[in-house]
């Protein structure tokens, strides 16, 4: 029997407000991305030209294929740039609102710190810090739940990868103290 | 009949306790990633790929493909119960699936979705069983020009048939091909595009890119949105299942049509999204009562689910037979094959029969087990959504980092993953498609090698791509597909074809 009278409700206390002002429009981001891609195409194209983008006695030189791809990428980016510049006159969509940007940064900054900390403390300690910190600070979840979840998840990952499947992960001083 | 014998051999390879347990684990993980917002088939397969590094290739591919089937099944749960399509191809399922749930027919809608998914996949697997060996034995006659022509056909059809703005597909594809070329040139040994960096000597591993592009970027995108959910809980009883199954023959035309569309769009890179919309639109067009679509009609669930799953499964056919993946997930599976030292393509059927037929057998078994699993465990998986996303998100980030690091044991890859995460986030938001990028990154070196060998063989004469009927036909078809939007526009102007567009009800 279907139990459609039962509902699953999950609330999001930190949901972004609907009326949050726009930080940047999609059109502007498209222009920036096209300019960056154009610069990348020029850089890679130059490097391939320098490596050799023509023919020698053995056939196409190493830069031949990627050089023409750089030209295609440059052409596509230039076309995209013109389209984005022309479309900018019309009403442009919001790329991200201030509330959304805050939430994206709330994930991105901890992830960046996680990658940085991993180099010094190893993957498992960094994972524990990321999960517990994120759950507590961003999700406002009870401290004991955050610490327990982080510990269990990190332990499961350690047993799965390092012990069971022998996939070696970056280690730090804590693992060294335990002789791993 | 030879295929049937080989398939039985595949089942013999597969039917060990170890493989069956891995299959179950893969399915459960797959349904899990399918249900969770912010994850999906490609992400699940890419993130969990490192788990399989120490397994034998058959066990590994069985587990990974089961993650794929599981994710395909799982997507329907959120679409129907929460009106949230977990994947883009589940959008069409919400049109009638969610209204059915609102009318108290959630169990019926879920049974219809799972059953039609199974039927779509089954038709595609049958196609793979009988067609893939034939295509691969035919492809054994291919030389470098033929292979390059097939790669060209794949790239051109992505540009010509894709839904996105053409220049964005071109940007995505050329960027992927360029990044694939970074590092040491396999032919001359010269360094390309490394700019003196020792880390770039290895090149950019496509799995690292995929984990960033799909995993990290999806977390950023999901966090950006409101994560409050309100939906229906449902459990499925045997009575409902048998009731839906009893009515299946009534919908044979819809199921057959959608399976055909799905298989076609899976083999060509049309993809599951186009297949699901086309399946839905055609079911509506051929219906005696098209007005009832969008109001909770069961056919509106059957059609898109059958087509999407037939497409998702059929995308593995060109991957197995030619080494050319038909979808983003198939590209990741292909990358997995290369990690285990297997060379996807026609020789796979000759050199690794156990592997190929074990995989095909797992497609049959995985779908049967998957169907039973989802029908019996819907309430458990639906309740996963109660777990706060603030707990799920950092765990996914950690899994992504483990995956990216494990591939080459390089810290640099973690930073690359993060960089690709940002690129994926921006690209998705401004409509630059990621599937062509992934495909190009996987096929880039092979396409370049085929091109260079063809050009060396012909002394630099491009006519080599029209040197015989086969290569000439494929190259010409590639060019036709590249300019298909223009050709289609001209044909429709003179009244030869009618343009169809995917529309919601």
XYZ file of C-alpha atoms in Angstrom:
685
model
C 0.000 0.000 0.000
C 1.419 3.367 -0.851
C 1.857 5.710 2.089
C 1.402 9.003 0.340
C -0.038 10.611 3.455
C 3.491 10.494 4.891
C 5.724 13.328 3.826
C 9.478 13.716 3.831
C 10.328 17.286 4.755
C 13.890 18.565 4.826
C 14.382 22.203 5.762
C 17.325 24.351 4.786
C 17.869 26.975 7.491
C 20.662 28.658 5.542
C 18.774 28.848 2.217
C 19.730 31.835 0.036
C 17.171 34.638 -0.042
C 15.200 34.962 -3.275
C 15.581 38.743 -3.435
C 19.361 38.785 -2.964
C 21.071 41.289 -5.303
C 23.089 40.079 -8.281
C 26.873 40.013 -7.926
C 27.643 39.540 -11.586
C 25.663 38.837 -14.765
C 26.097 35.732 -16.918
C 26.989 37.967 -19.870
C 29.933 39.492 -18.028
C 31.196 36.066 -16.937
C 30.866 34.800 -20.508
C 32.964 37.724 -21.748
C 35.630 37.080 -19.096
C 35.676 33.329 -19.841
C 35.983 33.957 -23.595
C 38.855 36.395 -23.004
C 40.632 33.872 -20.771
C 40.117 31.102 -23.322
C 41.384 33.389 -26.056
C 44.519 34.088 -23.999
C 44.934 30.354 -23.342
C 44.532 29.582 -27.051
C 47.175 32.194 -27.905
C 49.605 30.863 -25.276
C 49.168 27.222 -26.244
C 49.208 28.122 -29.945
C 52.507 29.966 -29.519
C 54.022 27.071 -27.555
C 52.980 24.585 -30.234
C 54.284 26.853 -32.984
C 57.589 26.994 -31.124
C 57.625 23.192 -30.707
C 56.992 22.768 -34.419
C 53.643 23.015 -36.130
C 54.577 22.123 -39.679
C 55.881 19.081 -41.549
C 59.338 17.540 -41.517
C 60.728 14.449 -43.255
C 59.003 12.095 -40.737
C 55.556 13.662 -40.961
C 53.645 16.171 -38.823
C 55.760 17.810 -36.101
C 54.714 17.426 -32.428
C 52.927 20.769 -32.308
C 51.031 20.298 -35.587
C 47.768 18.809 -34.251
C 47.555 20.934 -31.055
C 48.454 24.099 -32.952
C 45.399 23.810 -35.167
C 43.300 22.944 -32.126
C 44.532 26.192 -30.533
C 43.371 28.013 -33.663
C 39.927 26.349 -33.394
C 39.726 27.178 -29.672
C 40.744 30.759 -30.403
C 38.151 31.021 -33.184
C 35.387 29.591 -30.974
C 36.319 31.927 -28.107
C 36.426 34.969 -30.392
C 33.011 34.100 -31.798
C 31.709 33.558 -28.239
C 33.143 36.922 -27.216
C 31.381 38.725 -30.060
C 28.087 36.920 -29.333
C 28.367 37.750 -25.616
C 29.186 41.403 -26.328
C 26.227 41.732 -28.707
C 23.865 39.923 -26.308
C 24.949 42.145 -23.433
C 22.800 44.950 -24.768
C 19.719 42.848 -24.056
C 18.710 42.069 -20.446
C 21.317 39.731 -19.005
C 20.670 36.870 -16.603
C 22.157 36.800 -13.133
C 25.204 34.551 -12.864
C 25.166 34.483 -9.088
C 23.394 36.457 -6.372
C 25.151 37.673 -3.227
C 23.423 35.031 -1.067
C 24.331 32.278 -3.525
C 27.937 33.476 -3.733
C 28.146 33.352 0.058
C 27.014 29.724 0.034
C 29.342 28.753 -2.797
C 32.251 30.306 -0.923
C 31.125 28.488 2.224
C 31.986 25.256 0.368
C 34.852 26.450 -1.760
C 36.943 28.094 0.978
C 36.844 25.052 3.304
C 37.697 22.828 0.318
C 40.656 25.058 -0.514
C 41.817 24.962 3.129
C 41.332 21.189 3.149
C 43.675 20.826 0.150
C 46.213 23.099 1.820
C 46.061 21.411 5.234
C 46.309 17.980 3.590
C 49.885 18.750 2.509
C 50.992 19.191 6.137
C 48.647 17.001 8.193
C 47.813 14.260 5.704
C 44.492 13.360 4.126
C 42.775 11.723 7.081
C 43.345 14.479 9.644
C 42.377 17.098 7.042
C 39.205 15.105 6.243
C 38.260 14.938 9.905
C 38.723 18.697 10.253
C 36.788 19.451 7.059
C 33.786 17.249 7.843
C 33.439 18.189 11.509
C 34.101 21.884 10.859
C 31.731 22.039 7.903
C 28.905 20.239 9.683
C 29.277 22.405 12.776
C 29.946 25.810 11.228
C 27.999 25.681 7.967
C 25.297 23.137 8.781
C 24.876 24.228 12.434
C 24.716 20.544 13.399
C 25.336 19.557 17.032
C 29.049 19.353 17.924
C 28.976 15.750 19.093
C 27.156 14.640 15.933
C 29.665 16.522 13.776
C 32.690 15.048 15.566
C 31.271 11.520 15.601
C 30.285 11.606 11.910
C 33.702 12.997 10.925
C 35.529 10.393 12.986
C 33.452 7.466 11.667
C 33.690 8.568 8.036
C 37.453 9.152 8.255
C 37.964 5.794 9.979
C 35.890 4.001 7.316
C 37.912 5.694 4.562
C 41.183 4.733 6.266
C 40.175 1.097 6.682
C 38.762 0.907 3.126
C 41.627 2.550 1.265
C 44.760 2.133 3.350
C 44.032 -1.232 4.955
C 41.643 -3.187 2.703
C 42.507 -1.906 -0.770
C 46.111 -0.838 -0.120
C 45.654 2.573 -1.779
C 48.255 4.796 -0.088
C 47.065 8.297 0.808
C 49.112 11.317 1.937
C 50.011 10.984 5.620
C 50.960 13.510 8.274
C 52.581 13.584 11.728
C 49.632 11.817 13.412
C 49.926 8.720 11.216
C 53.716 8.867 11.650
C 53.238 8.804 15.435
C 51.226 5.596 15.008
C 53.925 4.139 12.746
C 51.979 4.373 9.440
C 24.132 -18.239 -31.882
C 27.825 -17.715 -31.247
C 26.934 -14.623 -29.195
C 24.540 -16.709 -27.109
C 27.263 -19.259 -26.304
C 29.724 -16.519 -25.407
C 27.102 -14.862 -23.237
C 26.614 -18.109 -21.302
C 30.383 -18.165 -20.842
C 30.086 -14.594 -19.542
C 27.544 -15.695 -16.953
C 29.909 -18.472 -15.888
C 32.661 -15.883 -15.390
C 30.306 -13.667 -13.470
C 28.577 -16.109 -11.170
C 31.037 -16.120 -8.301
C 30.199 -14.928 -4.805
C 32.803 -12.216 -4.952
C 31.455 -10.718 -8.173
C 27.851 -10.953 -7.015
C 28.692 -9.139 -3.778
C 30.516 -6.430 -5.756
C 27.462 -6.154 -8.005
C 25.194 -5.580 -5.020
C 27.630 -3.057 -3.525
C 27.804 -1.246 -6.866
C 24.018 -1.138 -7.212
C 23.478 0.161 -3.676
C 26.177 2.820 -4.116
C 24.698 3.697 -7.498
C 21.149 4.138 -6.186
C 22.647 6.183 -3.346
C 24.434 8.585 -5.715
C 21.370 8.667 -7.984
C 19.099 9.717 -5.137
C 21.408 12.305 -3.581
C 21.068 15.740 -5.115
C 24.433 16.921 -6.386
C 25.623 13.507 -7.446
C 24.828 11.266 -10.363
C 26.085 8.474 -12.589
C 29.254 10.134 -13.964
C 30.249 11.556 -10.571
C 29.584 8.294 -8.778
C 31.607 6.251 -11.245
C 34.492 8.772 -11.303
C 34.691 9.146 -7.527
C 34.460 5.429 -6.804
C 36.841 4.378 -9.584
C 39.923 4.307 -7.294
C 38.213 1.658 -5.157
C 38.558 -0.692 -8.088
C 42.250 -0.146 -8.817
C 43.333 -3.237 -6.932
C 40.575 -5.461 -8.333
C 40.812 -7.615 -11.432
C 39.332 -5.817 -14.460
C 36.182 -7.957 -14.661
C 35.216 -7.422 -11.010
C 36.074 -3.733 -11.311
C 34.023 -3.062 -14.418
C 31.101 -5.077 -13.023
C 31.077 -2.920 -9.897
C 31.425 0.319 -11.848
C 28.753 -0.559 -14.383
C 26.426 -1.514 -11.513
C 27.014 1.924 -9.971
C 25.876 3.255 -13.338
C 22.685 1.120 -13.420
C 21.971 1.989 -9.802
C 22.325 5.720 -10.487
C 19.951 5.413 -13.444
C 17.341 3.737 -11.208
C 17.915 6.143 -8.300
C 17.235 9.276 -10.354
C 13.570 8.312 -10.756
C 12.994 8.233 -6.975
C 13.670 11.951 -6.442
C 11.904 12.882 -9.693
C 8.670 11.183 -8.742
C 8.575 11.719 -4.977
C 10.138 15.175 -4.774
C 9.692 16.644 -8.256
C 13.489 17.084 -8.291
C 15.159 15.514 -11.305
C 18.435 14.086 -9.991
C 19.709 14.040 -13.568
C 18.743 16.083 -16.610
C 17.304 12.971 -18.280
C 14.845 12.601 -15.360
C 13.211 15.963 -16.103
C 10.613 14.423 -18.437
C 9.762 11.831 -15.775
C 8.629 14.581 -13.403
C 5.960 15.799 -15.869
C 3.642 12.894 -15.083
C 5.475 11.105 -12.265
C 5.079 13.868 -9.695
C 1.364 14.476 -10.457
C 0.844 10.725 -9.986
C 2.542 10.950 -6.568
C 0.322 13.908 -5.670
C -2.740 11.828 -6.592
C -1.619 9.096 -4.173
C -0.206 6.902 -6.960
C 3.478 7.242 -6.065
C 3.997 3.475 -5.801
C 2.419 2.972 -9.215
C 4.592 5.707 -10.753
C 7.767 4.324 -9.198
C 6.954 0.775 -10.344
C 6.302 2.103 -13.854
C 9.584 4.023 -13.824
C 11.679 1.088 -12.581
C 10.008 -1.408 -14.890
C 10.365 0.765 -17.962
C 13.990 1.490 -17.041
C 14.547 -2.241 -16.937
C 12.825 -2.787 -20.290
C 14.801 0.023 -21.960
C 18.082 -1.305 -20.634
C 17.197 -4.872 -21.574
C 16.498 -3.931 -25.190
C 19.810 -2.033 -25.342
C 21.727 -4.926 -23.763
C 20.202 -7.334 -26.309
C 21.385 -4.953 -29.016
C 24.873 -4.873 -27.504
C 24.950 -8.679 -27.224
C 24.232 -9.262 -30.883
C 25.530 -6.103 -32.550
C 28.752 -5.311 -30.669
C 30.620 -8.492 -31.730
C 29.602 -7.879 -35.365
C 30.705 -4.229 -35.284
C 33.972 -5.073 -33.558
C 34.838 -7.849 -36.024
C 34.069 -5.423 -38.850
C 36.189 -2.750 -37.140
C 39.155 -5.127 -37.028
C 39.612 -4.241 -40.708
C 39.961 -0.545 -39.823
C 43.244 1.272 -40.384
C 44.287 4.676 -38.977
C 42.227 6.698 -41.530
C 39.059 4.728 -40.731
C 39.611 5.169 -37.006
C 40.250 8.881 -37.362
C 37.122 9.165 -39.498
C 35.093 7.470 -36.741
C 36.581 9.830 -34.120
C 35.777 12.756 -36.407
C 32.221 11.435 -36.782
C 31.866 11.349 -32.986
C 33.201 14.878 -32.532
C 31.169 16.295 -35.417
C 27.946 14.662 -34.275
C 28.421 16.181 -30.820
C 28.670 19.612 -32.434
C 25.901 19.097 -35.006
C 23.374 17.193 -32.896
C 24.033 18.752 -29.493
C 21.417 21.046 -27.952
C 23.909 23.655 -26.778
C 25.167 26.666 -28.753
C 27.523 25.266 -31.415
C 30.446 27.516 -30.596
C 30.258 26.433 -26.958
C 30.475 22.768 -27.945
C 33.435 23.605 -30.216
C 35.159 25.463 -27.351
C 34.543 22.571 -24.947
C 35.786 19.951 -27.391
C 38.878 21.779 -28.619
C 39.848 22.607 -25.025
C 39.536 18.930 -24.093
C 41.601 17.849 -27.100
C 44.286 20.443 -26.305
C 44.548 19.442 -22.657
C 44.840 15.792 -23.729
C 47.955 16.764 -25.686
C 49.820 18.244 -22.693
C 52.966 16.369 -21.669
C 55.222 14.085 -23.626
C 54.349 13.498 -27.273
C 54.004 9.724 -27.621
C 55.369 9.670 -31.183
C 58.415 11.987 -31.049
C 59.088 12.114 -27.289
C 59.059 15.944 -27.385
C 57.491 17.934 -24.572
C 54.400 19.951 -25.423
C 52.600 22.689 -23.530
C 54.416 21.914 -20.247
C 56.041 25.375 -19.860
C 58.897 23.853 -17.878
C 56.639 22.329 -15.227
C 57.761 18.887 -14.053
C 54.203 18.141 -12.850
C 52.799 18.655 -16.338
C 55.209 16.084 -17.818
C 52.707 13.365 -16.884
C 49.980 15.239 -18.719
C 46.512 15.846 -17.343
C 44.839 12.651 -16.253
C 41.303 12.739 -17.500
C 39.907 11.114 -14.357
C 41.282 13.960 -12.239
C 39.610 16.402 -14.597
C 36.337 14.454 -14.494
C 36.291 14.298 -10.681
C 36.739 18.076 -10.546
C 34.381 18.861 -13.408
C 31.557 16.637 -12.216
C 32.129 16.074 -8.489
C 33.437 19.366 -7.066
C 31.497 21.612 -9.448
C 28.263 19.772 -8.661
C 28.786 20.343 -4.938
C 29.265 24.070 -5.581
C 26.149 24.196 -7.748
C 24.032 22.211 -5.322
C 25.065 24.353 -2.351
C 24.075 27.443 -4.280
C 20.476 26.303 -4.426
C 17.817 26.007 -1.777
C 18.078 22.527 -0.321
C 14.708 22.377 1.383
C 12.742 19.353 0.209
C 9.105 18.474 0.562
C 7.898 15.286 -0.990
C 5.965 12.093 -0.679
C 7.150 8.971 1.051
C 6.229 5.726 -0.654
C 6.600 2.020 -0.262
C 5.788 -0.416 -3.037
C 3.613 -3.465 -2.463
C 3.509 -6.624 -4.570
C -0.110 -5.872 -5.477
C 0.851 -2.539 -7.076
C 3.802 -4.107 -8.902
C 1.686 -6.913 -10.330
C -1.036 -4.412 -11.255
C 1.393 -2.295 -13.276
C 2.999 -5.341 -14.881
C -0.410 -6.733 -15.862
C -1.118 -3.523 -17.793
C 2.279 -3.486 -19.547
C 1.070 -5.138 -22.805
C -1.311 -2.188 -23.296
C 1.693 0.093 -23.671
C 3.770 -2.110 -25.969
C 3.918 0.522 -28.710
C 5.174 3.222 -26.329
C 7.761 0.890 -24.826
C 8.991 -0.317 -28.207
C 9.120 3.175 -29.709
C 10.948 4.615 -26.719
C 13.414 1.703 -26.672
C 14.180 2.264 -30.340
C 14.649 6.030 -29.868
C 16.834 5.416 -26.819
C 19.057 2.889 -28.557
C 19.472 5.141 -31.553
C 20.338 8.231 -29.522
C 22.609 6.186 -27.280
C 24.715 4.839 -30.114
C 24.905 8.240 -31.778
C 25.924 10.842 -29.203
C 22.386 12.284 -28.932
C 22.343 11.204 -25.328
C 19.829 10.213 -22.693
C 18.455 13.741 -22.228
C 17.363 14.077 -25.843
C 16.078 10.474 -25.770
C 13.865 11.022 -22.725
C 12.285 14.182 -24.156
C 11.837 12.652 -27.580
C 10.293 9.516 -26.036
C 7.889 11.659 -24.031
C 6.943 13.921 -26.944
C 6.309 11.027 -29.309
C 4.206 9.185 -26.708
C 2.125 12.351 -26.405
C 1.886 12.835 -30.150
C 0.737 9.259 -30.806
C -1.663 9.232 -27.873
C -5.446 9.330 -28.433
C -5.689 11.701 -25.488
C -2.620 13.968 -25.560
C -4.296 16.498 -23.260
C -4.077 14.056 -20.343
C -0.259 14.130 -20.458
C 1.250 16.172 -17.664
C -1.662 15.381 -15.379
C -0.495 12.035 -14.059
C -0.589 9.625 -16.980
C 1.413 6.435 -16.560
C 2.514 6.459 -20.218
C 4.223 9.771 -19.432
C 6.483 7.853 -17.051
C 6.976 4.787 -19.239
C 8.113 6.718 -22.311
C 10.951 8.916 -20.957
C 12.312 6.290 -18.566
C 12.443 3.570 -21.243
C 14.154 5.912 -23.707
C 16.648 7.338 -21.197
C 17.756 3.930 -19.966
C 17.938 2.417 -23.429
C 20.120 5.372 -24.401
C 22.337 5.199 -21.307
C 22.949 1.506 -21.890
C 23.323 1.672 -25.669
C 26.057 4.304 -25.185
C 28.265 1.414 -24.074
C 27.970 -0.273 -27.489
C 30.358 2.029 -29.393
C 32.634 2.058 -26.336
C 32.994 -1.713 -26.366
C 33.001 -2.260 -30.118
C 35.029 0.733 -31.313
C 36.561 2.265 -28.185
C 34.445 5.377 -28.646
C 32.131 6.214 -25.750
C 28.619 7.413 -26.534
C 28.179 9.401 -23.290
C 30.086 11.082 -20.492
C 29.700 8.098 -18.169
C 30.734 5.688 -20.903
C 33.837 7.874 -21.359
C 34.661 7.480 -17.666
C 34.177 3.718 -17.863
C 36.460 3.707 -20.900
C 39.049 5.591 -18.844
C 38.709 2.861 -16.232
C 39.477 0.220 -18.853
C 42.638 2.073 -19.797
C 43.686 2.307 -16.118
C 43.547 -1.500 -15.954
C 45.700 -1.761 -19.057
C 42.895 -2.822 -21.392
C 42.676 -1.311 -24.823
C 39.011 -0.571 -25.563
C 37.976 -1.244 -29.120
C 37.590 -4.128 -31.521
C 40.586 -6.074 -30.205
C 38.952 -6.293 -26.789
C 36.519 -8.909 -28.150
C 39.440 -10.999 -29.387
C 41.995 -10.542 -26.597
C 39.774 -10.317 -23.511
C 36.712 -12.448 -24.179
C 36.169 -13.226 -20.490
C 36.175 -9.571 -19.634
C 33.824 -8.427 -22.406
C 31.278 -11.202 -21.988
C 31.466 -10.980 -18.210
C 30.606 -7.302 -18.550
C 27.718 -7.966 -20.949
C 26.380 -10.710 -18.643
C 26.624 -8.272 -15.731
C 24.415 -5.861 -17.657
C 21.615 -8.473 -17.696
C 22.111 -9.572 -14.121
C 22.735 -6.053 -12.794
C 19.459 -4.840 -14.247
C 17.425 -7.737 -12.840
C 19.003 -7.405 -9.388
C 18.713 -3.611 -9.596
C 14.991 -3.815 -10.397
C 14.294 -6.108 -7.433
C 16.483 -3.972 -5.162
C 14.799 -0.667 -5.979
C 11.286 -2.109 -5.818
C 11.955 -3.417 -2.324
C 14.017 -0.607 -0.839
C 12.416 2.631 -2.063
C 11.520 3.953 1.445
C 15.107 3.470 2.650
C 16.612 5.304 -0.286
C 13.998 8.075 -0.193
C 14.827 8.652 3.470
C 18.510 9.258 2.555
C 17.300 12.721 1.613
C 16.656 13.400 5.290
C 20.430 13.484 5.870
C 21.430 17.170 5.888
C 23.418 18.207 2.851
C 25.913 19.945 5.160
C 26.968 16.441 6.238
C 26.950 14.942 2.753
C 28.849 17.739 0.972
C 32.190 17.502 2.843
C 32.107 13.710 2.570
C 31.757 14.007 -1.205
C 34.655 16.501 -1.252
C 36.841 14.041 0.695
C 35.826 11.170 -1.619
C 36.709 13.324 -4.640
C 40.130 14.154 -3.151
C 40.829 10.489 -2.411
C 39.829 9.598 -5.965
C 41.975 12.306 -7.544
C 45.037 11.510 -5.423
C 44.818 7.732 -5.792
C 45.080 7.804 -9.577
C 48.736 8.905 -9.743
C 49.652 9.478 -6.051
C 50.287 13.133 -6.853
C 49.421 16.108 -4.682
C 49.376 18.253 -7.813
C 46.312 16.323 -8.973
C 44.369 17.499 -5.913
C 44.975 21.102 -6.983
C 44.095 20.249 -10.566
C 40.850 18.689 -9.325
C 39.991 21.883 -7.470
C 40.807 23.987 -10.541
C 38.624 21.802 -12.743
C 35.874 22.079 -10.122
C 35.811 25.845 -10.581
C 35.991 25.481 -14.370
C 33.077 23.006 -14.284
C 31.001 25.328 -12.100
C 31.528 28.316 -14.404
C 31.086 26.274 -17.599
C 27.831 24.736 -16.388
C 26.453 28.127 -15.421
C 27.212 29.744 -18.754
C 26.100 26.739 -20.791
C 29.407 25.298 -22.029
C 28.700 21.542 -22.150
C 31.035 19.232 -20.226
C 30.315 15.928 -22.018
C 32.241 16.937 -25.209
C 35.127 18.105 -23.007
C 35.297 14.729 -21.233
C 35.017 12.820 -24.485
C 37.756 14.901 -26.110
C 40.046 14.499 -23.119
C 39.649 10.698 -23.297
C 39.919 10.347 -27.044
C 42.377 13.184 -27.723
C 45.597 11.168 -27.890
C 44.029 8.315 -29.828
C 42.509 10.715 -32.348
C 45.821 12.517 -32.785
C 47.747 9.260 -33.217
C 45.229 8.057 -35.830
C 45.453 11.398 -37.647
C 49.261 11.460 -37.632
C 49.580 7.862 -38.788
C 47.062 8.530 -41.582
C 48.944 11.636 -42.672
C 52.342 9.911 -42.538
C 50.911 7.060 -44.624
C 49.547 9.434 -47.242
C 52.498 11.833 -47.264
C 50.329 14.635 -45.917
C 47.500 14.266 -48.409
C 44.071 14.837 -46.798
C 42.488 12.778 -49.587
C 43.391 9.714 -47.503
C 40.120 10.306 -45.654
C 38.256 9.646 -48.925
C 40.610 6.951 -50.185
C 38.019 4.155 -50.123
C 34.252 3.802 -49.855
C 34.230 3.081 -46.127
C 36.450 5.891 -44.898
C 34.952 8.266 -47.453
C 31.393 7.515 -46.291
C 32.273 8.001 -42.631
C 34.150 11.260 -43.269
C 31.344 12.603 -45.463
C 28.768 11.622 -42.847
C 30.867 13.428 -40.218
C 30.821 16.610 -42.285
C 27.073 16.269 -42.912
C 26.475 15.913 -39.164
C 28.733 18.873 -38.411
C 26.574 21.066 -40.626
C 23.328 19.269 -39.748
C 21.601 22.311 -38.214
C 22.138 24.219 -41.498
C 21.079 21.235 -43.633
C 18.055 20.557 -41.406
C 17.065 24.228 -41.674
C 17.277 24.100 -45.452
C 15.329 20.832 -45.657
C 12.595 22.114 -43.373
C 12.361 25.270 -45.442
C 11.570 23.213 -48.540
C 9.172 21.072 -46.480
C 11.176 17.801 -46.415
C 11.530 17.569 -42.664
C 9.728 18.983 -39.677
C 11.835 20.269 -36.811
C 10.957 18.712 -33.467
C 11.747 20.309 -30.177
C 11.574 18.944 -26.688
C 8.795 20.645 -24.804
C 7.304 20.263 -21.406
C 3.528 19.825 -21.177
